[in-house]
mmCIF file with all atom_site columns, C-alpha atoms in Angstrom:
data_model
loop_
_atom_site.group_PDB
_atom_site.id
_atom_site.type_symbol
_atom_site.label_atom_id
_atom_site.label_alt_id
_atom_site.label_comp_id
_atom_site.label_asym_id
_atom_site.label_entity_id
_atom_site.label_seq_id
_atom_site.pdbx_PDB_ins_code
_atom_site.Cartn_x
_atom_site.Cartn_y
_atom_site.Cartn_z
_atom_site.occupancy
_atom_site.B_iso_or_equiv
_atom_site.pdbx_formal_charge
_atom_site.auth_seq_id
_atom_site.auth_comp_id
_atom_site.auth_asym_id
_atom_site.auth_atom_id
_atom_site.pdbx_PDB_model_num
ATOM 1   C CA . MET A 1 1   ? -1.649 -0.772  30.949 1.00 0.00 ? 404 MET A CA 1
ATOM 2   C CA . ARG A 1 2   ? -0.580 -2.963  33.864 1.00 0.00 ? 405 ARG A CA 1
ATOM 3   C CA . ARG A 1 3   ? 0.106  -1.020  37.081 1.00 0.00 ? 406 ARG A CA 1
ATOM 4   C CA . GLY A 1 4   ? 2.412  -2.009  39.914 1.00 0.00 ? 407 GLY A CA 1
ATOM 5   C CA . ALA A 1 5   ? 4.781  -4.961  40.117 1.00 0.00 ? 408 ALA A CA 1
ATOM 6   C CA . LEU A 1 6   ? 3.510  -8.451  39.511 1.00 0.00 ? 409 LEU A CA 1
ATOM 7   C CA . PRO A 1 7   ? 4.359  -11.022 42.166 1.00 0.00 ? 410 PRO A CA 1
ATOM 8   C CA . LYS A 1 8   ? 7.694  -13.402 41.769 1.00 0.00 ? 411 LYS A CA 1
ATOM 9   C CA . ALA A 1 9   ? 7.369  -16.350 39.234 1.00 0.00 ? 412 ALA A CA 1
ATOM 10  C CA . LEU A 1 10  ? 5.139  -17.124 36.279 1.00 0.00 ? 413 LEU A CA 1
ATOM 11  C CA . LEU A 1 11  ? 4.321  -20.540 34.954 1.00 0.00 ? 414 LEU A CA 1
ATOM 12  C CA . VAL A 1 12  ? 5.755  -20.943 31.486 1.00 0.00 ? 415 VAL A CA 1
ATOM 13  C CA . CYS A 1 13  ? 5.817  -23.598 28.820 1.00 0.00 ? 416 CYS A CA 1
ATOM 14  C CA . ALA A 1 14  ? 9.454  -24.346 28.099 1.00 0.00 ? 417 ALA A CA 1
ATOM 15  C CA . VAL A 1 15  ? 10.319 -24.926 24.468 1.00 0.00 ? 418 VAL A CA 1
ATOM 16  C CA . LEU A 1 16  ? 13.736 -26.456 24.894 1.00 0.00 ? 419 LEU A CA 1
ATOM 17  C CA . VAL A 1 17  ? 14.481 -26.966 21.237 1.00 0.00 ? 420 VAL A CA 1
ATOM 18  C CA . GLY A 1 18  ? 17.502 -29.209 20.987 1.00 0.00 ? 421 GLY A CA 1
ATOM 19  C CA . MET A 1 19  ? 17.068 -30.960 17.639 1.00 0.00 ? 422 MET A CA 1
ATOM 20  C CA . CYS A 1 20  ? 15.136 -28.704 15.292 1.00 0.00 ? 423 CYS A CA 1
ATOM 21  C CA . THR A 1 21  ? 12.875 -30.429 12.799 1.00 0.00 ? 424 THR A CA 1
ATOM 22  C CA . LEU A 1 22  ? 12.945 -28.669 9.443  1.00 0.00 ? 425 LEU A CA 1
ATOM 23  C CA . THR A 1 23  ? 11.450 -29.255 6.063  1.00 0.00 ? 426 THR A CA 1
ATOM 24  C CA . ALA A 1 24  ? 13.667 -29.777 3.065  1.00 0.00 ? 427 ALA A CA 1
ATOM 25  C CA . CYS A 1 25  ? 12.309 -28.465 -0.248 1.00 0.00 ? 428 CYS A CA 1
ATOM 26  C CA . GLN A 1 26  ? 8.756  -28.198 1.193  1.00 0.00 ? 429 GLN A CA 1
ATOM 27  C CA . GLY A 1 27  ? 6.999  -26.269 3.986  1.00 0.00 ? 430 GLY A CA 1
ATOM 28  C CA . ALA A 1 28  ? 8.775  -24.776 7.010  1.00 0.00 ? 431 ALA A CA 1
ATOM 29  C CA . GLY A 1 29  ? 8.888  -26.761 10.224 1.00 0.00 ? 432 GLY A CA 1
ATOM 30  C CA . ARG A 1 30  ? 9.400  -25.877 13.890 1.00 0.00 ? 433 ARG A CA 1
ATOM 31  C CA . GLY A 1 31  ? 10.944 -27.447 16.928 1.00 0.00 ? 434 GLY A CA 1
ATOM 32  C CA . GLU A 1 32  ? 8.979  -29.574 19.357 1.00 0.00 ? 435 GLU A CA 1
ATOM 33  C CA . ALA A 1 33  ? 7.535  -27.978 22.503 1.00 0.00 ? 436 ALA A CA 1
ATOM 34  C CA . ALA A 1 34  ? 7.004  -29.331 26.000 1.00 0.00 ? 437 ALA A CA 1
ATOM 35  C CA . ALA A 1 35  ? 3.797  -27.845 27.384 1.00 0.00 ? 438 ALA A CA 1
ATOM 36  C CA . VAL A 1 36  ? 2.907  -27.113 31.013 1.00 0.00 ? 439 VAL A CA 1
ATOM 37  C CA . ALA A 1 37  ? -0.615 -26.751 32.367 1.00 0.00 ? 440 ALA A CA 1
ATOM 38  C CA . ALA A 1 38  ? -1.105 -23.946 34.874 1.00 0.00 ? 441 ALA A CA 1
ATOM 39  C CA . PRO A 1 39  ? -2.409 -25.126 38.266 1.00 0.00 ? 442 PRO A CA 1
ATOM 40  C CA . ALA A 1 40  ? -5.744 -23.792 39.415 1.00 0.00 ? 443 ALA A CA 1
ATOM 41  C CA . GLY A 1 41  ? -5.487 -20.324 40.879 1.00 0.00 ? 444 GLY A CA 1
ATOM 42  C CA . ALA A 1 42  ? -1.922 -19.760 39.660 1.00 0.00 ? 445 ALA A CA 1
ATOM 43  C CA . GLY A 1 43  ? -1.087 -16.168 38.812 1.00 0.00 ? 446 GLY A CA 1
ATOM 44  C CA . PRO A 1 44  ? 1.949  -14.397 37.396 1.00 0.00 ? 447 PRO A CA 1
ATOM 45  C CA . THR A 1 45  ? 4.717  -13.780 39.910 1.00 0.00 ? 448 THR A CA 1
ATOM 46  C CA . ARG A 1 46  ? 8.000  -12.018 39.346 1.00 0.00 ? 449 ARG A CA 1
ATOM 47  C CA . SER A 1 47  ? 10.971 -10.389 41.000 1.00 0.00 ? 450 SER A CA 1
ATOM 48  C CA . GLY A 1 48  ? 9.648  -6.869  40.477 1.00 0.00 ? 451 GLY A CA 1
ATOM 49  C CA . GLN A 1 49  ? 12.312 -5.367  38.180 1.00 0.00 ? 452 GLN A CA 1
ATOM 50  C CA . GLY A 1 50  ? 9.769  -4.108  35.639 1.00 0.00 ? 453 GLY A CA 1
ATOM 51  C CA . PRO A 1 51  ? 6.111  -4.176  34.556 1.00 0.00 ? 454 PRO A CA 1
ATOM 52  C CA . VAL A 1 52  ? 6.532  -7.144  32.163 1.00 0.00 ? 455 VAL A CA 1
ATOM 53  C CA . PHE A 1 53  ? 7.416  -10.691 33.163 1.00 0.00 ? 456 PHE A CA 1
ATOM 54  C CA . LEU A 1 54  ? 10.763 -11.641 31.603 1.00 0.00 ? 457 LEU A CA 1
ATOM 55  C CA . GLU A 1 55  ? 11.204 -8.606  29.411 1.00 0.00 ? 458 GLU A CA 1
ATOM 56  C CA . ALA A 1 56  ? 14.372 -8.030  27.393 1.00 0.00 ? 459 ALA A CA 1
ATOM 57  C CA . GLU A 1 57  ? 17.635 -8.122  29.386 1.00 0.00 ? 460 GLU A CA 1
ATOM 58  C CA . GLU A 1 58  ? 16.010 -9.724  32.431 1.00 0.00 ? 461 GLU A CA 1
ATOM 59  C CA . CYS A 1 59  ? 17.048 -13.202 33.588 1.00 0.00 ? 462 CYS A CA 1
ATOM 60  C CA . ALA A 1 60  ? 15.363 -16.454 34.495 1.00 0.00 ? 463 ALA A CA 1
ATOM 61  C CA . SER A 1 61  ? 16.205 -19.444 36.638 1.00 0.00 ? 464 SER A CA 1
ATOM 62  C CA . ARG A 1 62  ? 16.630 -22.902 35.134 1.00 0.00 ? 465 ARG A CA 1
ATOM 63  C CA . GLY A 1 63  ? 13.379 -24.882 35.245 1.00 0.00 ? 466 GLY A CA 1
ATOM 64  C CA . ARG A 1 64  ? 13.154 -28.553 36.121 1.00 0.00 ? 467 ARG A CA 1
ATOM 65  C CA . ALA A 1 65  ? 11.522 -30.600 33.380 1.00 0.00 ? 468 ALA A CA 1
ATOM 66  C CA . ALA A 1 66  ? 8.957  -27.981 32.342 1.00 0.00 ? 469 ALA A CA 1
ATOM 67  C CA . ALA A 1 67  ? 8.357  -26.731 35.903 1.00 0.00 ? 470 ALA A CA 1
ATOM 68  C CA . ALA A 1 68  ? 7.723  -23.103 36.879 1.00 0.00 ? 471 ALA A CA 1
ATOM 69  C CA . ILE A 1 69  ? 10.555 -20.736 35.988 1.00 0.00 ? 472 ILE A CA 1
ATOM 70  C CA . GLU A 1 70  ? 11.283 -17.635 38.028 1.00 0.00 ? 473 GLU A CA 1
ATOM 71  C CA . GLU A 1 71  ? 12.444 -14.221 36.961 1.00 0.00 ? 474 GLU A CA 1
ATOM 72  C CA . VAL A 1 72  ? 15.584 -13.598 39.023 1.00 0.00 ? 475 VAL A CA 1
ATOM 73  C CA . PRO A 1 73  ? 18.311 -10.928 39.252 1.00 0.00 ? 476 PRO A CA 1
ATOM 74  C CA . CYS A 1 74  ? 20.914 -11.495 36.530 1.00 0.00 ? 477 CYS A CA 1
ATOM 75  C CA . ALA A 1 75  ? 23.753 -11.195 39.049 1.00 0.00 ? 478 ALA A CA 1
ATOM 76  C CA . GLY A 1 76  ? 22.199 -13.729 41.413 1.00 0.00 ? 479 GLY A CA 1
ATOM 77  C CA . PRO A 1 77  ? 23.277 -17.370 41.800 1.00 0.00 ? 480 PRO A CA 1
ATOM 78  C CA . ALA A 1 78  ? 19.985 -18.718 40.418 1.00 0.00 ? 481 ALA A CA 1
ATOM 79  C CA . ALA A 1 79  ? 20.233 -16.851 37.085 1.00 0.00 ? 482 ALA A CA 1
ATOM 80  C CA . ALA A 1 80  ? 20.672 -19.280 34.189 1.00 0.00 ? 483 ALA A CA 1
ATOM 81  C CA . ALA A 1 81  ? 19.578 -17.405 31.055 1.00 0.00 ? 484 ALA A CA 1
ATOM 82  C CA . ARG A 1 82  ? 18.986 -13.869 29.792 1.00 0.00 ? 485 ARG A CA 1
ATOM 83  C CA . VAL A 1 83  ? 16.057 -12.641 27.682 1.00 0.00 ? 486 VAL A CA 1
ATOM 84  C CA . LEU A 1 84  ? 17.254 -11.486 24.262 1.00 0.00 ? 487 LEU A CA 1
ATOM 85  C CA . ALA A 1 85  ? 13.775 -10.498 23.051 1.00 0.00 ? 488 ALA A CA 1
ATOM 86  C CA . ARG A 1 86  ? 10.231 -10.690 24.410 1.00 0.00 ? 489 ARG A CA 1
ATOM 87  C CA . PHE A 1 87  ? 6.991  -10.769 22.374 1.00 0.00 ? 490 PHE A CA 1
ATOM 88  C CA . ASN A 1 88  ? 3.299  -11.079 23.140 1.00 0.00 ? 491 ASN A CA 1
ATOM 89  C CA . GLY A 1 89  ? 1.101  -13.469 21.197 1.00 0.00 ? 492 GLY A CA 1
ATOM 90  C CA . PRO A 1 90  ? 1.726  -16.988 19.847 1.00 0.00 ? 493 PRO A CA 1
ATOM 91  C CA . LEU A 1 91  ? 5.163  -17.893 18.499 1.00 0.00 ? 494 LEU A CA 1
ATOM 92  C CA . ALA A 1 92  ? 3.726  -19.160 15.203 1.00 0.00 ? 495 ALA A CA 1
ATOM 93  C CA . LYS A 1 93  ? 2.402  -15.679 14.355 1.00 0.00 ? 496 LYS A CA 1
ATOM 94  C CA . GLY A 1 94  ? 5.048  -13.520 15.987 1.00 0.00 ? 497 GLY A CA 1
ATOM 95  C CA . PRO A 1 95  ? 8.519  -12.218 15.122 1.00 0.00 ? 498 PRO A CA 1
ATOM 96  C CA . ARG A 1 96  ? 11.456 -14.604 14.945 1.00 0.00 ? 499 ARG A CA 1
ATOM 97  C CA . CYS A 1 97  ? 13.889 -14.807 17.812 1.00 0.00 ? 500 CYS A CA 1
ATOM 98  C CA . PRO A 1 98  ? 17.412 -13.411 17.388 1.00 0.00 ? 501 PRO A CA 1
ATOM 99  C CA . SER A 1 99  ? 19.837 -15.901 15.883 1.00 0.00 ? 502 SER A CA 1
ATOM 100 C CA . ALA A 1 100 ? 21.795 -16.108 19.160 1.00 0.00 ? 503 ALA A CA 1
ATOM 101 C CA . ALA A 1 101 ? 18.820 -17.581 21.066 1.00 0.00 ? 504 ALA A CA 1
ATOM 102 C CA . ASP A 1 102 ? 19.492 -20.952 22.704 1.00 0.00 ? 505 ASP A CA 1
ATOM 103 C CA . TYR A 1 103 ? 15.837 -21.738 23.402 1.00 0.00 ? 506 TYR A CA 1
ATOM 104 C CA . VAL A 1 104 ? 12.362 -20.195 23.657 1.00 0.00 ? 507 VAL A CA 1
ATOM 105 C CA . LEU A 1 105 ? 10.043 -19.957 26.650 1.00 0.00 ? 508 LEU A CA 1
ATOM 106 C CA . HIS A 1 106 ? 6.328  -19.994 25.878 1.00 0.00 ? 509 HIS A CA 1
ATOM 107 C CA . ILE A 1 107 ? 4.579  -17.893 28.514 1.00 0.00 ? 510 ILE A CA 1
ATOM 108 C CA . THR A 1 108 ? 1.105  -19.104 29.369 1.00 0.00 ? 511 THR A CA 1
ATOM 109 C CA . ALA A 1 109 ? -1.699 -16.531 29.505 1.00 0.00 ? 512 ALA A CA 1
ATOM 110 C CA . VAL A 1 110 ? -3.009 -15.994 33.035 1.00 0.00 ? 513 VAL A CA 1
ATOM 111 C CA . ASP A 1 111 ? -6.429 -14.429 33.686 1.00 0.00 ? 514 ASP A CA 1
ATOM 112 C CA . GLY A 1 112 ? -6.290 -13.027 37.198 1.00 0.00 ? 515 GLY A CA 1
ATOM 113 C CA . VAL A 1 113 ? -8.891 -11.209 39.243 1.00 0.00 ? 516 VAL A CA 1
ATOM 114 C CA . SER A 1 114 ? -7.237 -7.890  38.409 1.00 0.00 ? 517 SER A CA 1
ATOM 115 C CA . GLU A 1 115 ? -4.989 -6.428  35.732 1.00 0.00 ? 518 GLU A CA 1
ATOM 116 C CA . GLU A 1 116 ? -2.011 -6.731  38.082 1.00 0.00 ? 519 GLU A CA 1
ATOM 117 C CA . ASP A 1 117 ? -2.642 -10.484 38.483 1.00 0.00 ? 520 ASP A CA 1
ATOM 118 C CA . SER A 1 118 ? -2.986 -11.154 34.742 1.00 0.00 ? 521 SER A CA 1
ATOM 119 C CA . ALA A 1 119 ? -0.495 -11.755 31.941 1.00 0.00 ? 522 ALA A CA 1
ATOM 120 C CA . PRO A 1 120 ? -0.977 -12.254 28.187 1.00 0.00 ? 523 PRO A CA 1
ATOM 121 C CA . GLU A 1 121 ? 0.279  -15.211 26.185 1.00 0.00 ? 524 GLU A CA 1
ATOM 122 C CA . GLY A 1 122 ? 3.742  -14.620 24.810 1.00 0.00 ? 525 GLY A CA 1
ATOM 123 C CA . TYR A 1 123 ? 7.257  -15.949 24.417 1.00 0.00 ? 526 TYR A CA 1
ATOM 124 C CA . ALA A 1 124 ? 10.770 -15.027 25.456 1.00 0.00 ? 527 ALA A CA 1
ATOM 125 C CA . CYS A 1 125 ? 13.900 -15.720 23.399 1.00 0.00 ? 528 CYS A CA 1
ATOM 126 C CA . MET A 1 126 ? 16.549 -16.942 25.834 1.00 0.00 ? 529 MET A CA 1
ATOM 127 C CA . ARG A 1 127 ? 20.359 -17.110 25.818 1.00 0.00 ? 530 ARG A CA 1
ATOM 128 C CA . ASN A 1 128 ? 22.188 -19.200 28.410 1.00 0.00 ? 531 ASN A CA 1
ATOM 129 C CA . LEU A 1 129 ? 24.450 -17.154 30.645 1.00 0.00 ? 532 LEU A CA 1
ATOM 130 C CA . ARG A 1 130 ? 27.039 -19.942 30.516 1.00 0.00 ? 533 ARG A CA 1
ATOM 131 C CA . PRO A 1 131 ? 27.926 -22.602 27.920 1.00 0.00 ? 534 PRO A CA 1
ATOM 132 C CA . PRO A 1 132 ? 26.715 -24.693 26.280 1.00 0.00 ? 535 PRO A CA 1
ATOM 133 C CA . HIS A 1 133 ? 25.004 -22.529 23.678 1.00 0.00 ? 536 HIS A CA 1
ATOM 134 C CA . PRO A 1 134 ? 22.990 -24.881 21.443 1.00 0.00 ? 537 PRO A CA 1
ATOM 135 C CA . GLY A 1 135 ? 21.814 -21.947 19.338 1.00 0.00 ? 538 GLY A CA 1
ATOM 136 C CA . ASP A 1 136 ? 25.314 -21.108 18.118 1.00 0.00 ? 539 ASP A CA 1
ATOM 137 C CA . PRO A 1 137 ? 26.205 -22.155 14.542 1.00 0.00 ? 540 PRO A CA 1
ATOM 138 C CA . GLY A 1 138 ? 27.078 -25.812 14.267 1.00 0.00 ? 541 GLY A CA 1
ATOM 139 C CA . MET A 1 139 ? 26.134 -26.753 17.832 1.00 0.00 ? 542 MET A CA 1
ATOM 140 C CA . GLY A 1 140 ? 23.130 -28.850 16.812 1.00 0.00 ? 543 GLY A CA 1
ATOM 141 C CA . GLY A 1 141 ? 20.293 -27.117 18.625 1.00 0.00 ? 544 GLY A CA 1
ATOM 142 C CA . GLY A 1 142 ? 18.443 -23.867 19.228 1.00 0.00 ? 545 GLY A CA 1
ATOM 143 C CA . PRO A 1 143 ? 15.091 -22.609 17.916 1.00 0.00 ? 546 PRO A CA 1
ATOM 144 C CA . LEU A 1 144 ? 16.469 -21.437 14.549 1.00 0.00 ? 547 LEU A CA 1
ATOM 145 C CA . THR A 1 145 ? 18.603 -22.847 11.773 1.00 0.00 ? 548 THR A CA 1
ATOM 146 C CA . VAL A 1 146 ? 21.377 -20.397 10.903 1.00 0.00 ? 549 VAL A CA 1
ATOM 147 C CA . VAL A 1 147 ? 24.382 -20.258 8.591  1.00 0.00 ? 550 VAL A CA 1
ATOM 148 C CA . GLY A 1 148 ? 26.965 -22.740 9.854  1.00 0.00 ? 551 GLY A CA 1
ATOM 149 C CA . ASP A 1 149 ? 24.415 -25.271 11.130 1.00 0.00 ? 552 ASP A CA 1
ATOM 150 C CA . CYS A 1 150 ? 24.437 -28.904 9.996  1.00 0.00 ? 553 CYS A CA 1
ATOM 151 C CA . VAL A 1 151 ? 21.496 -31.182 9.262  1.00 0.00 ? 554 VAL A CA 1
ATOM 152 C CA . TYR A 1 152 ? 20.834 -34.821 8.440  1.00 0.00 ? 555 TYR A CA 1
ATOM 153 C CA . THR A 1 153 ? 17.950 -36.490 6.621  1.00 0.00 ? 556 THR A CA 1
ATOM 154 C CA . GLU A 1 154 ? 15.407 -37.961 9.035  1.00 0.00 ? 557 GLU A CA 1
ATOM 155 C CA . ARG A 1 155 ? 12.962 -39.050 6.319  1.00 0.00 ? 558 ARG A CA 1
ATOM 156 C CA . ARG A 1 156 ? 12.022 -37.990 2.823  1.00 0.00 ? 559 ARG A CA 1
ATOM 157 C CA . GLY A 1 157 ? 11.507 -34.217 2.750  1.00 0.00 ? 560 GLY A CA 1
ATOM 158 C CA . VAL A 1 158 ? 12.429 -33.732 6.436  1.00 0.00 ? 561 VAL A CA 1
ATOM 159 C CA . VAL A 1 159 ? 15.827 -32.937 7.949  1.00 0.00 ? 562 VAL A CA 1
ATOM 160 C CA . LYS A 1 160 ? 16.950 -32.382 11.535 1.00 0.00 ? 563 LYS A CA 1
ATOM 161 C CA . GLU A 1 161 ? 19.692 -30.250 12.926 1.00 0.00 ? 564 GLU A CA 1
ATOM 162 C CA . THR A 1 162 ? 22.736 -32.011 14.400 1.00 0.00 ? 565 THR A CA 1
ATOM 163 C CA . ALA A 1 163 ? 26.131 -30.916 15.689 1.00 0.00 ? 566 ALA A CA 1
ATOM 164 C CA . CYS A 1 164 ? 28.683 -30.345 12.944 1.00 0.00 ? 567 CYS A CA 1
ATOM 165 C CA . ASP A 1 165 ? 31.481 -32.019 14.908 1.00 0.00 ? 568 ASP A CA 1
ATOM 166 C CA . GLY A 1 166 ? 29.849 -35.430 14.481 1.00 0.00 ? 569 GLY A CA 1
ATOM 167 C CA . SER A 1 167 ? 29.526 -36.028 18.233 1.00 0.00 ? 570 SER A CA 1
ATOM 168 C CA . PRO A 1 168 ? 25.815 -37.037 18.201 1.00 0.00 ? 571 PRO A CA 1
ATOM 169 C CA . ALA A 1 169 ? 24.603 -40.443 17.087 1.00 0.00 ? 572 ALA A CA 1
ATOM 170 C CA . ARG A 1 170 ? 23.444 -38.945 13.781 1.00 0.00 ? 573 ARG A CA 1
ATOM 171 C CA . PRO A 1 171 ? 26.398 -37.454 11.862 1.00 0.00 ? 574 PRO A CA 1
ATOM 172 C CA . PRO A 1 172 ? 25.870 -34.321 9.744  1.00 0.00 ? 575 PRO A CA 1
ATOM 173 C CA . GLU A 1 173 ? 25.113 -34.736 6.049  1.00 0.00 ? 576 GLU A CA 1
ATOM 174 C CA . TYR A 1 174 ? 24.677 -31.114 4.908  1.00 0.00 ? 577 TYR A CA 1
ATOM 175 C CA . LEU A 1 175 ? 26.053 -27.725 5.962  1.00 0.00 ? 578 LEU A CA 1
ATOM 176 C CA . VAL A 1 176 ? 23.956 -24.549 5.645  1.00 0.00 ? 579 VAL A CA 1
ATOM 177 C CA . THR A 1 177 ? 26.223 -22.080 3.864  1.00 0.00 ? 580 THR A CA 1
ATOM 178 C CA . ARG A 1 178 ? 23.857 -19.123 3.551  1.00 0.00 ? 581 ARG A CA 1
ATOM 179 C CA . THR A 1 179 ? 20.224 -18.039 3.856  1.00 0.00 ? 582 THR A CA 1
ATOM 180 C CA . VAL A 1 180 ? 18.540 -16.284 0.925  1.00 0.00 ? 583 VAL A CA 1
ATOM 181 C CA . ARG A 1 181 ? 15.146 -15.108 -0.267 1.00 0.00 ? 584 ARG A CA 1
ATOM 182 C CA . THR A 1 182 ? 14.696 -17.574 -3.127 1.00 0.00 ? 585 THR A CA 1
ATOM 183 C CA . ARG A 1 183 ? 16.299 -20.821 -4.289 1.00 0.00 ? 586 ARG A CA 1
ATOM 184 C CA . ALA A 1 184 ? 17.694 -19.037 -7.332 1.00 0.00 ? 587 ALA A CA 1
ATOM 185 C CA . ASP A 1 185 ? 19.913 -17.019 -4.974 1.00 0.00 ? 588 ASP A CA 1
ATOM 186 C CA . CYS A 1 186 ? 21.685 -20.142 -3.677 1.00 0.00 ? 589 CYS A CA 1
ATOM 187 C CA . PRO A 1 187 ? 25.213 -20.932 -4.947 1.00 0.00 ? 590 PRO A CA 1
ATOM 188 C CA . PRO A 1 188 ? 25.826 -23.738 -7.490 1.00 0.00 ? 591 PRO A CA 1
ATOM 189 C CA . SER A 1 189 ? 27.234 -25.989 -4.746 1.00 0.00 ? 592 SER A CA 1
ATOM 190 C CA . THR A 1 190 ? 23.790 -26.217 -3.089 1.00 0.00 ? 593 THR A CA 1
ATOM 191 C CA . ALA A 1 191 ? 22.561 -29.806 -2.769 1.00 0.00 ? 594 ALA A CA 1
ATOM 192 C CA . LEU A 1 192 ? 19.629 -29.163 -0.403 1.00 0.00 ? 595 LEU A CA 1
ATOM 193 C CA . TYR A 1 193 ? 17.169 -26.317 0.137  1.00 0.00 ? 596 TYR A CA 1
ATOM 194 C CA . VAL A 1 194 ? 15.937 -25.931 3.711  1.00 0.00 ? 597 VAL A CA 1
ATOM 195 C CA . GLN A 1 195 ? 13.031 -23.627 4.497  1.00 0.00 ? 598 GLN A CA 1
ATOM 196 C CA . VAL A 1 196 ? 13.947 -21.767 7.673  1.00 0.00 ? 599 VAL A CA 1
ATOM 197 C CA . GLY A 1 197 ? 11.507 -18.838 7.639  1.00 0.00 ? 600 GLY A CA 1
ATOM 198 C CA . GLY A 1 198 ? 12.034 -15.130 8.301  1.00 0.00 ? 601 GLY A CA 1
ATOM 199 C CA . GLY A 1 199 ? 13.059 -12.520 5.767  1.00 0.00 ? 602 GLY A CA 1
ATOM 200 C CA . THR A 1 200 ? 15.506 -14.946 4.137  1.00 0.00 ? 603 THR A CA 1
ATOM 201 C CA . PRO A 1 201 ? 13.436 -18.142 4.316  1.00 0.00 ? 604 PRO A CA 1
ATOM 202 C CA . ILE A 1 202 ? 15.640 -20.485 2.269  1.00 0.00 ? 605 ILE A CA 1
ATOM 203 C CA . GLY A 1 203 ? 18.726 -22.154 3.675  1.00 0.00 ? 606 GLY A CA 1
ATOM 204 C CA . CYS A 1 204 ? 21.279 -23.225 1.034  1.00 0.00 ? 607 CYS A CA 1
ATOM 205 C CA . ALA A 1 205 ? 23.038 -26.397 2.172  1.00 0.00 ? 608 ALA A CA 1
ATOM 206 C CA . ARG A 1 206 ? 25.922 -28.210 0.550  1.00 0.00 ? 609 ARG A CA 1
ATOM 207 C CA . ARG A 1 207 ? 26.561 -31.915 0.966  1.00 0.00 ? 610 ARG A CA 1
ATOM 208 C CA . LEU A 1 208 ? 29.415 -32.829 3.298  1.00 0.00 ? 611 LEU A CA 1
ATOM 209 C CA . ALA A 1 209 ? 32.001 -35.304 2.033  1.00 0.00 ? 612 ALA A CA 1
#
């Protein structure tokens, strides 16, 4: 168990998922990630609120183009997003983020000279403290596809999420009306099956007029 407070900021890999890539009628897809390499000698640093960097209900500053992100007091002027959930291990093998998450931060493993200077690989599910909230239904972004989201066909067998209001360059073609366990559970109006993962891995989408 880690003892004492870690120092003040930890290098993270920001997965700012704006346009989720999904698979229609085939395997599940994931959003694209922007990776950051830790500089030599870099260790975990933090604001000292708890023993884990960016644990649930703590807040982070806004990073600049995949730069280091700091854990900051939620009431402070630098706070930009709150942690909804925090997990150790790789995202591909871990639990899904809550549906309200706007983006995911991949936390790079740091091997320090002591337990206090080290941190395991993990990820934090983040919610912006202020709008916009790309993870909300129909907003065209976020790490998950949820009921109320819209998608368009990028190429055969692959769809991407887009805002339902038609504001982006790519207008919506389908609306996800529900998520279910199997295709047979989708309503008759379903024109597209989108694999979204989790306990209800199939998204039932109807074609928009």
